[in-house]
């Protein structure tokens, strides 16, 4: 008796599919044929303006403007290492961004326990960053501002529950 019910359900589903296909064939969206292009003059009759060749540099490559603009902020930025029992973070004082994060207790491969899972990284082609900032009517820090820090290495002490890394910003 159980097989008859299953056969009827499958037959009903197939019948529904056939009805739906017939409906789509009769009332469904019609395919639109592309409009023919207007007759135009052949391409060889169209005059081509003289385009000057761009000047080349001595090295043959153009300098990268974004790297040149970011160089002063990156040069002034300092990197701070924060190590806990679970995480190893690299913070940048340029905007207080988290540049690199590794989960130390969770290896990528059990055969290589020294290499943890990376959450954030600043190595192309895979760049994953955390950038923060505040918005308001007064002068507040953004991800472009430089912060100051007392030292460049912070470690969670044994038995401690929290680690505070003070990044200080001074309003211009």
mmCIF file of C-alpha atoms in Angstrom:
data_model
loop_
_atom_site.group_PDB
_atom_site.id
_atom_site.type_symbol
_atom_site.label_atom_id
_atom_site.label_comp_id
_atom_site.label_asym_id
_atom_site.label_seq_id
_atom_site.Cartn_x
_atom_site.Cartn_y
_atom_site.Cartn_z
ATOM 1 C CA UNK A 1 0.000 0.000 0.000
ATOM 2 C CA UNK A 2 2.905 2.301 0.724
ATOM 3 C CA UNK A 3 4.287 1.884 -2.825
ATOM 4 C CA UNK A 4 0.984 2.904 -4.434
ATOM 5 C CA UNK A 5 1.035 6.190 -2.513
ATOM 6 C CA UNK A 6 4.612 6.884 -3.637
ATOM 7 C CA UNK A 7 3.770 6.086 -7.273
ATOM 8 C CA UNK A 8 0.751 8.417 -7.168
ATOM 9 C CA UNK A 9 2.845 11.253 -5.687
ATOM 10 C CA UNK A 10 5.507 10.852 -8.391
ATOM 11 C CA UNK A 11 2.831 10.718 -11.123
ATOM 12 C CA UNK A 12 1.183 13.868 -9.736
ATOM 13 C CA UNK A 13 4.545 15.674 -9.691
ATOM 14 C CA UNK A 14 5.266 14.681 -13.291
ATOM 15 C CA UNK A 15 1.774 15.769 -14.376
ATOM 16 C CA UNK A 16 2.297 19.132 -12.672
ATOM 17 C CA UNK A 17 5.629 19.556 -14.466
ATOM 18 C CA UNK A 18 4.049 18.810 -17.851
ATOM 19 C CA UNK A 19 1.214 21.297 -17.201
ATOM 20 C CA UNK A 20 3.734 23.972 -16.196
ATOM 21 C CA UNK A 21 5.819 23.376 -19.356
ATOM 22 C CA UNK A 22 2.697 23.613 -21.556
ATOM 23 C CA UNK A 23 1.698 26.855 -19.817
ATOM 24 C CA UNK A 24 5.167 28.318 -20.390
ATOM 25 C CA UNK A 25 5.053 27.342 -24.070
ATOM 26 C CA UNK A 26 1.668 29.085 -24.542
ATOM 27 C CA UNK A 27 1.868 32.113 -22.237
ATOM 28 C CA UNK A 28 5.500 32.385 -21.142
ATOM 29 C CA UNK A 29 7.888 35.181 -22.116
ATOM 30 C CA UNK A 30 8.652 35.223 -25.809
ATOM 31 C CA UNK A 31 12.221 35.373 -27.044
ATOM 32 C CA UNK A 32 13.055 38.760 -28.520
ATOM 33 C CA UNK A 33 15.022 38.712 -31.722
ATOM 34 C CA UNK A 34 17.767 41.322 -31.985
ATOM 35 C CA UNK A 35 16.935 44.296 -34.174
ATOM 36 C CA UNK A 36 18.879 44.449 -37.427
ATOM 37 C CA UNK A 37 21.641 47.025 -37.469
ATOM 38 C CA UNK A 38 21.126 50.060 -39.642
ATOM 39 C CA UNK A 39 23.140 50.071 -42.816
ATOM 40 C CA UNK A 40 26.275 52.075 -42.285
ATOM 41 C CA UNK A 41 29.281 52.980 -44.303
ATOM 42 C CA UNK A 42 32.066 50.415 -44.400
ATOM 43 C CA UNK A 43 34.744 50.787 -41.761
ATOM 44 C CA UNK A 44 37.518 51.429 -44.298
ATOM 45 C CA UNK A 45 35.853 54.693 -45.398
ATOM 46 C CA UNK A 46 35.722 56.169 -41.884
ATOM 47 C CA UNK A 47 38.634 58.553 -41.321
ATOM 48 C CA UNK A 48 40.845 57.676 -38.373
ATOM 49 C CA UNK A 49 42.342 60.636 -36.521
ATOM 50 C CA UNK A 50 46.055 60.694 -35.829
ATOM 51 C CA UNK A 51 46.603 59.787 -32.202
ATOM 52 C CA UNK A 52 49.938 60.774 -30.692
ATOM 53 C CA UNK A 53 51.879 58.069 -28.907
ATOM 54 C CA UNK A 54 52.192 58.543 -25.148
ATOM 55 C CA UNK A 55 55.600 59.492 -23.770
ATOM 56 C CA UNK A 56 57.555 56.671 -22.191
ATOM 57 C CA UNK A 57 59.705 56.778 -19.093
ATOM 58 C CA UNK A 58 63.307 55.667 -19.030
ATOM 59 C CA UNK A 59 62.522 52.445 -17.174
ATOM 60 C CA UNK A 60 59.674 51.619 -19.506
ATOM 61 C CA UNK A 61 57.101 51.493 -16.704
ATOM 62 C CA UNK A 62 54.924 54.208 -15.241
ATOM 63 C CA UNK A 63 55.265 54.856 -11.495
ATOM 64 C CA UNK A 64 52.403 53.675 -9.332
ATOM 65 C CA UNK A 65 50.607 56.745 -7.986
ATOM 66 C CA UNK A 66 48.783 54.939 -5.181
ATOM 67 C CA UNK A 67 51.979 53.506 -3.753
ATOM 68 C CA UNK A 68 53.690 56.887 -3.927
ATOM 69 C CA UNK A 69 50.788 58.601 -2.151
ATOM 70 C CA UNK A 70 50.569 55.953 0.567
ATOM 71 C CA UNK A 71 54.307 55.914 1.221
ATOM 72 C CA UNK A 72 54.476 58.850 3.720
ATOM 73 C CA UNK A 73 51.713 57.437 5.941
ATOM 74 C CA UNK A 74 53.147 53.922 5.758
ATOM 75 C CA UNK A 75 56.644 55.157 6.562
ATOM 76 C CA UNK A 76 55.421 56.935 9.707
ATOM 77 C CA UNK A 77 53.307 53.949 10.797
ATOM 78 C CA UNK A 78 54.604 51.616 13.446
ATOM 79 C CA UNK A 79 53.560 47.976 13.801
ATOM 80 C CA UNK A 80 52.538 46.589 17.187
ATOM 81 C CA UNK A 81 52.504 42.853 17.940
ATOM 82 C CA UNK A 82 49.832 41.584 20.338
ATOM 83 C CA UNK A 83 50.121 37.973 21.500
ATOM 84 C CA UNK A 84 47.602 36.008 23.572
ATOM 85 C CA UNK A 85 47.072 32.312 24.127
ATOM 86 C CA UNK A 86 44.699 32.142 21.118
ATOM 87 C CA UNK A 87 45.652 35.066 18.856
ATOM 88 C CA UNK A 88 48.672 36.759 17.393
ATOM 89 C CA UNK A 89 47.780 40.202 16.027
ATOM 90 C CA UNK A 90 49.737 42.843 14.167
ATOM 91 C CA UNK A 91 48.301 46.335 14.592
ATOM 92 C CA UNK A 92 49.303 49.383 12.595
ATOM 93 C CA UNK A 93 49.413 52.784 14.245
ATOM 94 C CA UNK A 94 48.228 54.241 10.928
ATOM 95 C CA UNK A 95 44.506 54.272 11.675
ATOM 96 C CA UNK A 96 44.737 51.520 14.286
ATOM 97 C CA UNK A 97 44.100 48.880 11.634
ATOM 98 C CA UNK A 98 44.484 45.174 12.289
ATOM 99 C CA UNK A 99 46.910 44.122 9.562
ATOM 100 C CA UNK A 100 47.500 40.483 10.451
ATOM 101 C CA UNK A 101 45.671 37.987 12.661
ATOM 102 C CA UNK A 102 46.552 34.361 13.245
ATOM 103 C CA UNK A 103 44.570 31.919 15.372
ATOM 104 C CA UNK A 104 47.433 30.180 17.153
ATOM 105 C CA UNK A 105 45.351 27.410 18.728
ATOM 106 C CA UNK A 106 43.689 26.406 15.447
ATOM 107 C CA UNK A 107 46.114 25.070 12.824
ATOM 108 C CA UNK A 108 45.278 25.097 9.126
ATOM 109 C CA UNK A 109 46.519 21.527 8.808
ATOM 110 C CA UNK A 110 46.738 19.082 11.733
ATOM 111 C CA UNK A 111 50.022 17.810 10.282
ATOM 112 C CA UNK A 112 51.562 21.302 10.634
ATOM 113 C CA UNK A 113 50.415 22.585 14.049
ATOM 114 C CA UNK A 114 52.705 25.648 14.007
ATOM 115 C CA UNK A 115 50.766 27.433 11.222
ATOM 116 C CA UNK A 116 47.473 28.844 12.488
ATOM 117 C CA UNK A 117 44.397 29.978 10.596
ATOM 118 C CA UNK A 118 44.763 33.535 9.214
ATOM 119 C CA UNK A 119 41.786 35.840 9.663
ATOM 120 C CA UNK A 120 43.284 39.153 8.511
ATOM 121 C CA UNK A 121 46.347 39.659 6.350
ATOM 122 C CA UNK A 122 47.947 42.522 4.459
ATOM 123 C CA UNK A 123 49.749 40.484 1.790
ATOM 124 C CA UNK A 124 48.538 40.820 -1.815
ATOM 125 C CA UNK A 125 46.698 39.247 -3.568
ATOM 126 C CA UNK A 126 44.667 38.334 -0.462
ATOM 127 C CA UNK A 127 44.238 41.512 1.571
ATOM 128 C CA UNK A 128 41.787 41.314 4.476
ATOM 129 C CA UNK A 129 41.949 44.273 6.868
ATOM 130 C CA UNK A 130 39.925 45.785 9.669
ATOM 131 C CA UNK A 131 39.721 49.557 9.448
ATOM 132 C CA UNK A 132 37.772 51.642 11.897
ATOM 133 C CA UNK A 133 37.049 55.263 12.545
ATOM 134 C CA UNK A 134 34.510 57.604 14.064
ATOM 135 C CA UNK A 135 32.154 60.014 12.338
ATOM 136 C CA UNK A 136 30.731 63.144 13.883
ATOM 137 C CA UNK A 137 30.568 66.930 13.866
ATOM 138 C CA UNK A 138 33.857 67.331 15.713
ATOM 139 C CA UNK A 139 37.345 66.241 14.719
ATOM 140 C CA UNK A 140 37.458 62.486 15.334
ATOM 141 C CA UNK A 141 40.066 59.890 14.325
ATOM 142 C CA UNK A 142 39.710 58.031 11.037
ATOM 143 C CA UNK A 143 41.559 55.105 9.491
ATOM 144 C CA UNK A 144 44.079 57.577 8.019
ATOM 145 C CA UNK A 145 45.201 59.187 11.303
ATOM 146 C CA UNK A 146 48.344 58.166 13.168
ATOM 147 C CA UNK A 147 48.116 56.845 16.710
ATOM 148 C CA UNK A 148 50.880 56.611 19.288
ATOM 149 C CA UNK A 149 51.657 53.588 21.414
ATOM 150 C CA UNK A 150 53.954 53.081 24.405
ATOM 151 C CA UNK A 151 55.731 49.975 23.120
ATOM 152 C CA UNK A 152 55.620 47.676 20.098
ATOM 153 C CA UNK A 153 55.053 44.281 21.775
ATOM 154 C CA UNK A 154 52.185 43.292 24.081
ATOM 155 C CA UNK A 155 51.759 39.810 25.588
ATOM 156 C CA UNK A 156 48.959 38.396 27.718
ATOM 157 C CA UNK A 157 50.372 37.370 31.083
ATOM 158 C CA UNK A 158 49.801 33.813 32.319
ATOM 159 C CA UNK A 159 46.477 33.591 34.141
ATOM 160 C CA UNK A 160 45.323 37.034 32.952
ATOM 161 C CA UNK A 161 41.871 37.422 31.437
ATOM 162 C CA UNK A 162 42.412 40.571 29.366
ATOM 163 C CA UNK A 163 45.100 42.568 27.631
ATOM 164 C CA UNK A 164 44.752 46.304 27.027
ATOM 165 C CA UNK A 165 46.665 47.896 24.146
ATOM 166 C CA UNK A 166 46.305 51.687 24.459
ATOM 167 C CA UNK A 167 46.463 53.461 21.096
ATOM 168 C CA UNK A 168 46.420 57.215 21.691
ATOM 169 C CA UNK A 169 45.298 59.852 19.208
ATOM 170 C CA UNK A 170 45.813 63.586 19.548
ATOM 171 C CA UNK A 171 43.372 65.970 17.873
ATOM 172 C CA UNK A 172 45.036 68.389 15.429
#
